[in-house]
Coordinates of C-alpha atoms in Angstrom, one line a residue:
X1 CA 109.4 61.2 72.1
X2 CA 110.9 63.8 74.4
X3 CA 109.8 67.3 73.5
X4 CA 106.7 66.1 71.5
X5 CA 103.5 68.0 72.2
X6 CA 101.2 65.7 74.1
X7 CA 97.6 64.9 73.1
X8 CA 94.9 66.5 75.2
X9 CA 91.6 65.4 76.7
X10 CA 88.8 67.6 78.1
X11 CA 88.2 67.8 81.8
X12 CA 84.9 66.1 81.3
X13 CA 86.8 63.0 80.1
X14 CA 88.6 62.6 83.4
X15 CA 85.8 63.0 85.9
X16 CA 84.6 60.3 88.3
X17 CA 81.3 62.1 88.8
X18 CA 79.6 65.3 87.5
X19 CA 80.9 68.7 88.6
X20 CA 78.6 70.1 91.3
X21 CA 78.0 73.6 92.7
X22 CA 78.0 74.0 96.5
X23 CA 75.4 75.1 99.0
X24 CA 75.2 78.4 100.9
X25 CA 72.7 78.3 103.7
X26 CA 72.5 81.1 106.3
X27 CA 75.3 81.1 108.8
X28 CA 74.6 79.8 112.3
X29 CA 75.9 81.7 115.4
X30 CA 76.0 78.4 117.3
X31 CA 78.3 75.5 116.9
X32 CA 76.5 72.7 115.0
X33 CA 79.3 70.3 114.2
X34 CA 79.4 71.2 110.5
X35 CA 81.2 74.2 109.0
X36 CA 81.0 76.1 105.7
X37 CA 83.9 77.3 103.6
X38 CA 84.1 80.9 102.6
X39 CA 85.2 82.0 99.1
X40 CA 88.4 83.3 100.7
X41 CA 89.6 79.7 101.3
X42 CA 90.7 79.6 97.6
X43 CA 93.6 81.8 96.5
X44 CA 96.4 81.8 94.0
X45 CA 98.3 79.4 96.4
X46 CA 95.4 76.9 96.6
X47 CA 93.2 75.9 99.5
X48 CA 93.7 77.5 102.9
X49 CA 90.9 77.2 105.6
X50 CA 91.1 80.8 106.6
X51 CA 87.4 81.6 106.3
X52 CA 85.2 79.0 108.1
X53 CA 81.6 79.6 109.4
X54 CA 79.1 77.5 111.3
X55 CA 76.6 75.7 109.1
X56 CA 72.9 75.7 110.4
X57 CA 71.7 72.6 112.2
X58 CA 69.7 71.5 109.1
X59 CA 73.0 70.6 107.4
X60 CA 74.0 67.1 108.4
X61 CA 77.2 65.2 107.8
X62 CA 75.3 63.3 105.1
X63 CA 74.6 66.4 103.0
X64 CA 75.6 66.2 99.3
X65 CA 77.9 69.2 99.7
X66 CA 80.0 67.6 102.5
X67 CA 83.5 67.5 101.3
X68 CA 86.0 64.7 101.2
X69 CA 89.7 65.0 101.7
X70 CA 91.2 65.5 98.3
X71 CA 88.2 67.1 96.6
X72 CA 89.2 69.7 94.0
X73 CA 87.5 73.1 94.5
X74 CA 87.1 75.8 91.9
X75 CA 85.7 79.3 92.4
X76 CA 83.0 79.9 89.9
X77 CA 82.3 83.6 90.7
X78 CA 84.7 86.3 91.7
X79 CA 86.6 89.2 90.1
X80 CA 88.1 88.4 86.7
X81 CA 91.5 87.9 88.1
X82 CA 90.3 85.6 90.9
X83 CA 87.5 83.6 89.2
X84 CA 88.6 80.0 88.6
X85 CA 90.9 79.9 91.6
X86 CA 91.6 76.2 92.4
X87 CA 92.7 74.2 95.4
X88 CA 92.7 70.7 96.9
X89 CA 90.5 70.5 100.0
X90 CA 92.2 69.0 103.0
X91 CA 90.4 67.8 106.1
X92 CA 90.1 70.6 108.7
X93 CA 89.0 68.3 111.5
X94 CA 85.3 68.9 111.2
X95 CA 82.8 68.1 108.4
X96 CA 82.7 71.0 105.9
X97 CA 80.4 72.0 103.0
X98 CA 81.5 74.3 100.2
X99 CA 79.6 77.4 99.1
X100 CA 77.4 77.9 96.0
X101 CA 80.1 80.1 94.5
X102 CA 82.5 77.1 94.3
X103 CA 82.3 73.9 92.1
X104 CA 83.6 70.5 93.3
X105 CA 85.6 68.3 90.9
X106 CA 86.3 64.7 91.6
X107 CA 88.6 63.1 89.0
X108 CA 88.8 59.4 88.1
X109 CA 91.6 57.3 89.5
X110 CA 93.5 57.8 86.2
X111 CA 94.2 61.4 87.2
X112 CA 95.9 62.7 90.3
X113 CA 94.0 65.5 91.9
X114 CA 97.3 67.4 92.6
X115 CA 98.0 67.2 88.8
X116 CA 94.6 68.5 87.9
X117 CA 95.2 71.4 90.4
X118 CA 98.4 72.1 88.6
X119 CA 96.7 72.1 85.2
X120 CA 93.8 74.3 86.3
X121 CA 96.3 76.8 87.9
X122 CA 98.6 76.9 84.9
X123 CA 99.1 80.2 83.1
X124 CA 97.5 78.7 79.9
X125 CA 94.3 77.6 81.7
X126 CA 94.1 80.8 83.8
X127 CA 94.2 82.9 80.6
X128 CA 91.4 80.8 79.1
X129 CA 89.2 80.9 82.2
X130 CA 89.5 84.7 82.6
X131 CA 88.7 85.2 78.9
X132 CA 85.6 83.0 79.1
X133 CA 84.2 84.4 82.4
X134 CA 81.1 86.5 81.9
X135 CA 79.4 89.2 83.9
X136 CA 78.1 92.7 83.8
X137 CA 80.8 94.0 86.1
X138 CA 84.5 93.2 86.4
X139 CA 84.1 92.9 90.1
X140 CA 81.9 89.8 89.7
X141 CA 82.2 87.5 86.8
X142 CA 81.2 83.8 86.6
X143 CA 82.2 80.6 84.8
X144 CA 79.9 77.8 84.3
X145 CA 80.3 74.0 84.7
X146 CA 80.3 73.8 80.9
X147 CA 83.4 76.1 80.7
X148 CA 85.1 73.9 83.3
X149 CA 84.2 70.7 81.5
X150 CA 85.7 72.0 78.2
X151 CA 89.1 72.9 79.6
X152 CA 91.9 70.9 78.1
X153 CA 93.8 68.4 80.2
X154 CA 97.1 66.8 79.0
X155 CA 96.9 63.1 78.4
X156 CA 99.7 61.9 80.7
X157 CA 100.1 58.6 82.5
X158 CA 99.7 58.5 86.3
X159 CA 103.5 58.1 86.7
X160 CA 104.2 61.1 84.4
X161 CA 101.6 63.1 86.4
X162 CA 103.3 62.2 89.6
X163 CA 106.7 63.2 88.4
X164 CA 105.5 66.5 87.1
X165 CA 103.8 67.3 90.5
X166 CA 107.1 66.4 92.2
X167 CA 109.1 68.7 90.0
X168 CA 106.8 71.6 90.5
X169 CA 106.5 70.9 94.3
X170 CA 110.3 71.2 94.5
X171 CA 110.1 74.7 93.1
X172 CA 107.2 75.4 95.6
X173 CA 109.5 74.4 98.5
X174 CA 112.2 76.8 97.2
X175 CA 109.5 79.5 97.1
X176 CA 108.5 78.8 100.7
X177 CA 112.1 79.1 101.8
X178 CA 112.5 82.5 100.1
X179 CA 109.1 83.7 101.5
X180 CA 110.3 82.7 105.0
X181 CA 113.5 84.7 104.5
X182 CA 111.4 87.7 103.3
X183 CA 109.2 87.4 106.3
X184 CA 112.3 87.3 108.6
X185 CA 113.6 90.6 107.1
X186 CA 110.1 92.2 107.4
X187 CA 110.0 91.2 111.0
X188 CA 113.5 92.6 111.5
X189 CA 112.4 95.9 109.8
X190 CA 109.3 96.1 112.1
X191 CA 111.5 95.6 115.1
X192 CA 113.8 98.4 114.0
X193 CA 110.8 100.7 113.6
X194 CA 109.5 99.8 117.0
X195 CA 112.8 100.8 118.5
X196 CA 111.7 104.4 117.7
X197 CA 108.8 104.1 120.2
X198 CA 111.4 104.0 123.0
X199 CA 112.8 107.4 122.1
X200 CA 112.2 110.5 124.1
X201 CA 110.0 112.9 122.0
X202 CA 109.5 116.6 121.6
X203 CA 107.0 118.1 119.1
X204 CA 107.1 118.0 115.4
X205 CA 106.8 121.7 115.3
X206 CA 110.4 122.0 116.6
X207 CA 111.8 120.7 113.3
X208 CA 109.5 122.6 111.0
X209 CA 110.7 125.4 108.9
X210 CA 107.3 126.2 107.3
X211 CA 103.8 124.7 107.5
X212 CA 101.7 122.8 107.8
X213 CA 100.0 124.4 104.8
X214 CA 96.8 123.1 103.2
X215 CA 96.8 122.4 99.4
X216 CA 94.8 123.9 96.6
X217 CA 91.1 123.1 96.0
X218 CA 90.0 122.5 92.4
X219 CA 86.5 121.1 91.4
X220 CA 86.5 117.6 90.1
X221 CA 85.8 118.6 86.5
X222 CA 89.1 120.5 86.5
X223 CA 91.2 117.3 86.6
X224 CA 92.4 115.7 83.4
X225 CA 95.4 114.8 81.3
X226 CA 96.6 118.4 80.7
X227 CA 98.1 121.0 83.0
X228 CA 100.2 120.7 86.1
X229 CA 100.6 117.4 88.0
X230 CA 98.7 117.4 91.3
X231 CA 99.2 115.0 94.3
X232 CA 95.9 113.7 95.6
X233 CA 95.0 111.4 98.5
X234 CA 95.2 108.3 96.2
X235 CA 98.6 109.3 94.8
X236 CA 100.6 107.5 97.6
X237 CA 100.4 105.0 100.4
X238 CA 102.4 105.4 103.6
X239 CA 106.1 105.6 103.1
X240 CA 107.9 105.7 99.7
X241 CA 106.1 107.5 96.9
X242 CA 106.8 108.4 93.2
X243 CA 105.4 111.8 92.1
X244 CA 107.1 111.6 88.7
X245 CA 104.4 109.6 87.0
X246 CA 100.7 108.6 87.2
X247 CA 99.4 111.9 88.6
X248 CA 96.3 113.6 87.3
X249 CA 96.8 117.2 86.0
X250 CA 94.9 120.5 86.5
X251 CA 95.1 123.9 85.0
X252 CA 96.6 126.4 87.5
X253 CA 98.2 129.9 87.3
X254 CA 101.9 130.7 87.9
X255 CA 101.0 132.2 91.3
X256 CA 99.2 129.0 92.3
X257 CA 102.2 126.9 91.3
X258 CA 104.4 129.2 93.4
X259 CA 102.1 128.9 96.4
X260 CA 101.3 125.2 96.2
X261 CA 104.3 123.8 94.5
X262 CA 106.2 120.9 96.1
X263 CA 110.0 120.7 96.5
X264 CA 112.2 117.7 97.0
X265 CA 112.4 117.1 100.8
X266 CA 108.9 118.3 101.5
X267 CA 106.7 116.2 103.7
X268 CA 103.1 115.6 102.5
X269 CA 100.5 114.6 105.1
X270 CA 97.0 113.4 104.3
X271 CA 94.6 115.5 106.5
X272 CA 91.3 114.1 105.3
X273 CA 90.6 110.4 104.7
X274 CA 89.1 107.3 106.3
X275 CA 90.0 106.9 110.0
X276 CA 92.7 104.3 109.3
X277 CA 94.4 106.3 106.6
X278 CA 94.2 109.9 107.9
X279 CA 97.7 111.1 108.6
X280 CA 99.4 108.9 106.1
X281 CA 102.6 110.7 105.0
X282 CA 105.4 110.7 102.5
X283 CA 108.5 112.6 101.6
X284 CA 109.0 114.1 98.2
X285 CA 111.9 112.2 96.7
X286 CA 112.1 113.4 93.1
X287 CA 110.2 115.7 90.8
X288 CA 110.6 116.1 87.0
X289 CA 108.4 119.1 86.6
X290 CA 106.5 121.6 88.8
X291 CA 104.0 119.7 90.9
X292 CA 101.3 120.9 93.3
X293 CA 99.2 119.2 96.0
X294 CA 95.4 119.2 96.7
X295 CA 93.4 120.6 99.6
X296 CA 93.1 117.2 101.4
X297 CA 96.9 117.4 102.0
X298 CA 99.2 119.5 104.2
X299 CA 102.7 120.3 103.2
X300 CA 105.5 120.7 105.7
X301 CA 109.0 122.0 105.1
X302 CA 111.7 120.8 107.5
X303 CA 114.6 122.5 109.0
X304 CA 117.1 120.2 107.3
X305 CA 119.7 120.7 110.1
X306 CA 117.2 119.1 112.5
X307 CA 115.3 116.5 110.5
X308 CA 116.1 114.2 107.6
X309 CA 113.1 113.8 105.2
X310 CA 113.4 110.0 104.9
X311 CA 113.7 109.6 108.6
X312 CA 110.7 111.9 109.1
X313 CA 108.7 109.8 106.6
X314 CA 109.7 106.6 108.5
X315 CA 108.7 108.2 111.9
X316 CA 105.4 109.5 110.6
X317 CA 104.5 105.9 109.5
X318 CA 105.3 104.4 112.9
X319 CA 102.8 103.0 115.3
X320 CA 103.4 105.9 117.7
X321 CA 102.2 108.4 115.2
X322 CA 99.4 106.3 113.9
X323 CA 98.0 106.0 117.4
X324 CA 98.5 109.8 117.9
X325 CA 96.5 110.7 114.8
X326 CA 93.8 108.2 115.6
X327 CA 93.3 109.9 118.9
X328 CA 93.3 113.4 117.4
X329 CA 91.2 112.7 114.3
X330 CA 87.8 114.3 114.1
X331 CA 85.4 111.8 112.7
X332 CA 82.5 112.4 110.3
X333 CA 80.4 110.1 108.2
X334 CA 82.8 107.8 106.3
X335 CA 85.8 110.1 106.9
X336 CA 88.1 111.7 109.5
X337 CA 90.3 114.8 109.5
X338 CA 93.3 116.3 111.3
X339 CA 94.3 119.9 111.4
X340 CA 97.6 121.9 111.4
X341 CA 97.7 122.0 115.2
X342 CA 97.5 118.2 115.3
X343 CA 100.5 118.0 113.0
X344 CA 102.5 120.6 114.9
X345 CA 101.9 118.8 118.2
X346 CA 102.7 115.4 116.8
X347 CA 105.5 113.7 118.8
X348 CA 108.9 113.7 117.1
X349 CA 112.1 112.0 118.5
X350 CA 114.7 114.1 120.2
X351 CA 117.4 112.6 117.9
X352 CA 120.1 114.6 116.2
X353 CA 120.6 114.4 112.4
X354 CA 123.6 112.0 112.7
X355 CA 121.4 109.7 114.8
X356 CA 118.7 109.8 112.2
X357 CA 121.1 109.0 109.4
X358 CA 122.6 106.1 111.4
X359 CA 119.1 104.7 111.9
X360 CA 118.3 105.0 108.2
X361 CA 121.5 103.2 107.4
X362 CA 120.5 100.2 109.5
X363 CA 117.0 100.3 108.0
X364 CA 118.3 100.5 104.5
X365 CA 120.6 97.5 105.0
X366 CA 117.6 95.4 106.0
X367 CA 115.5 96.7 103.1
X368 CA 118.3 95.9 100.6
X369 CA 118.4 92.3 101.8
X370 CA 114.7 92.0 101.7
X371 CA 114.4 93.5 98.2
X372 CA 117.2 91.1 97.0
X373 CA 115.1 88.2 98.3
X374 CA 111.9 89.6 96.6
X375 CA 113.8 89.8 93.3
X376 CA 115.0 86.3 93.7
X377 CA 111.5 85.1 94.4
X378 CA 110.1 86.9 91.3
X379 CA 112.7 85.2 89.1
X380 CA 112.0 81.8 90.6
X381 CA 108.2 82.2 90.1
X382 CA 108.8 83.2 86.5
X383 CA 110.9 80.2 85.9
X384 CA 108.4 77.9 87.6
X385 CA 105.5 79.4 85.6
X386 CA 107.4 78.8 82.3
X387 CA 108.3 75.3 83.3
X388 CA 104.7 74.4 84.1
X389 CA 103.6 75.5 80.6
X390 CA 106.5 73.7 79.0
X391 CA 105.9 70.4 80.9
X392 CA 102.2 70.4 80.4
X393 CA 102.5 71.1 76.7
X394 CA 105.3 68.5 76.2
X395 CA 107.8 71.1 74.9
X396 CA 110.1 69.9 77.8
X397 CA 110.3 66.2 78.5
X398 CA 109.6 65.2 82.1
X399 CA 112.7 63.0 82.2
X400 CA 114.9 65.9 81.1
X401 CA 113.9 68.0 84.2
X402 CA 113.8 65.1 86.6
X403 CA 117.3 64.1 85.7

């Protein structure tokens, strides 16, 4: 009856052969005719052969771990959020084996492998797998073959399985269309940013009112949940930031707040970090209370008649500035640094304030369209996730959706 909750089997009831772990021999530098999958070939979106290595010559095409097109693969070890990732292996053109950190599942003819992939990827099953994974560290937990064999599988006919897969695949196609649209807007945004590279530049110092000034140093044991919020190197990425929440706090005096306090419109530049992150910058958009910045940062105050903070933030995140800071950075063991002179001598476009605002208007128009698509994708994925649970539980009849 439509809407009835379907009976369930266990995964062990629908197998054509036992679940098997893979094999992880040493990688060969030479081509041997057989390749090995890496764990990165499984993700939330299924199987994708993005991580292939050469197997040693001792692995023949007759090895038990050689995969067949349509084999179902499950990661048995990973972080808690990634353990149990599942995907259907598709022939990559050369014989492949799968690693020891994956398990291979081959269902009987009564069950479609695409349907089982859907079941094992469903929110209900994912919650169960993550709860049952075990390990001493959240960065590496494992599930056993026993856990996999005990997972519930809805008792649907092959025709019903096929219809459910078709329904969910139709949502997946819609997702791909929106993802392609998002990628188009991201490429358009990147193209706009690259236009800045063609501009004639002077020096950043020409638009500075004050700074660069290093922040305040406080020992690690000074940080906590009480005191004045402090911006640290992990408080922001490149570009837009939010300093109104999530910051650690530190006890400081009124004089220290006055000296190291941030104001809306300030530019904060990371002066010490790894080589790829040194020089990352952001503008201060909003503050809800006095907030200071730590010694790994530099604060710059702009002449607002010459430089718009959001344009400056965008420029400092451009490829031109990234290359400049990479060239000027002084490397040490595991970190690199830039100084105040590096910041002052950073190139800055000879563009008036009106030109900067016009550029931001174009950039914001693209960002608004991209964010609208991102929101649409989030809604579609939420609907799809709920529908998967409803269909697999029987709360929604397959015929009702198919119609």
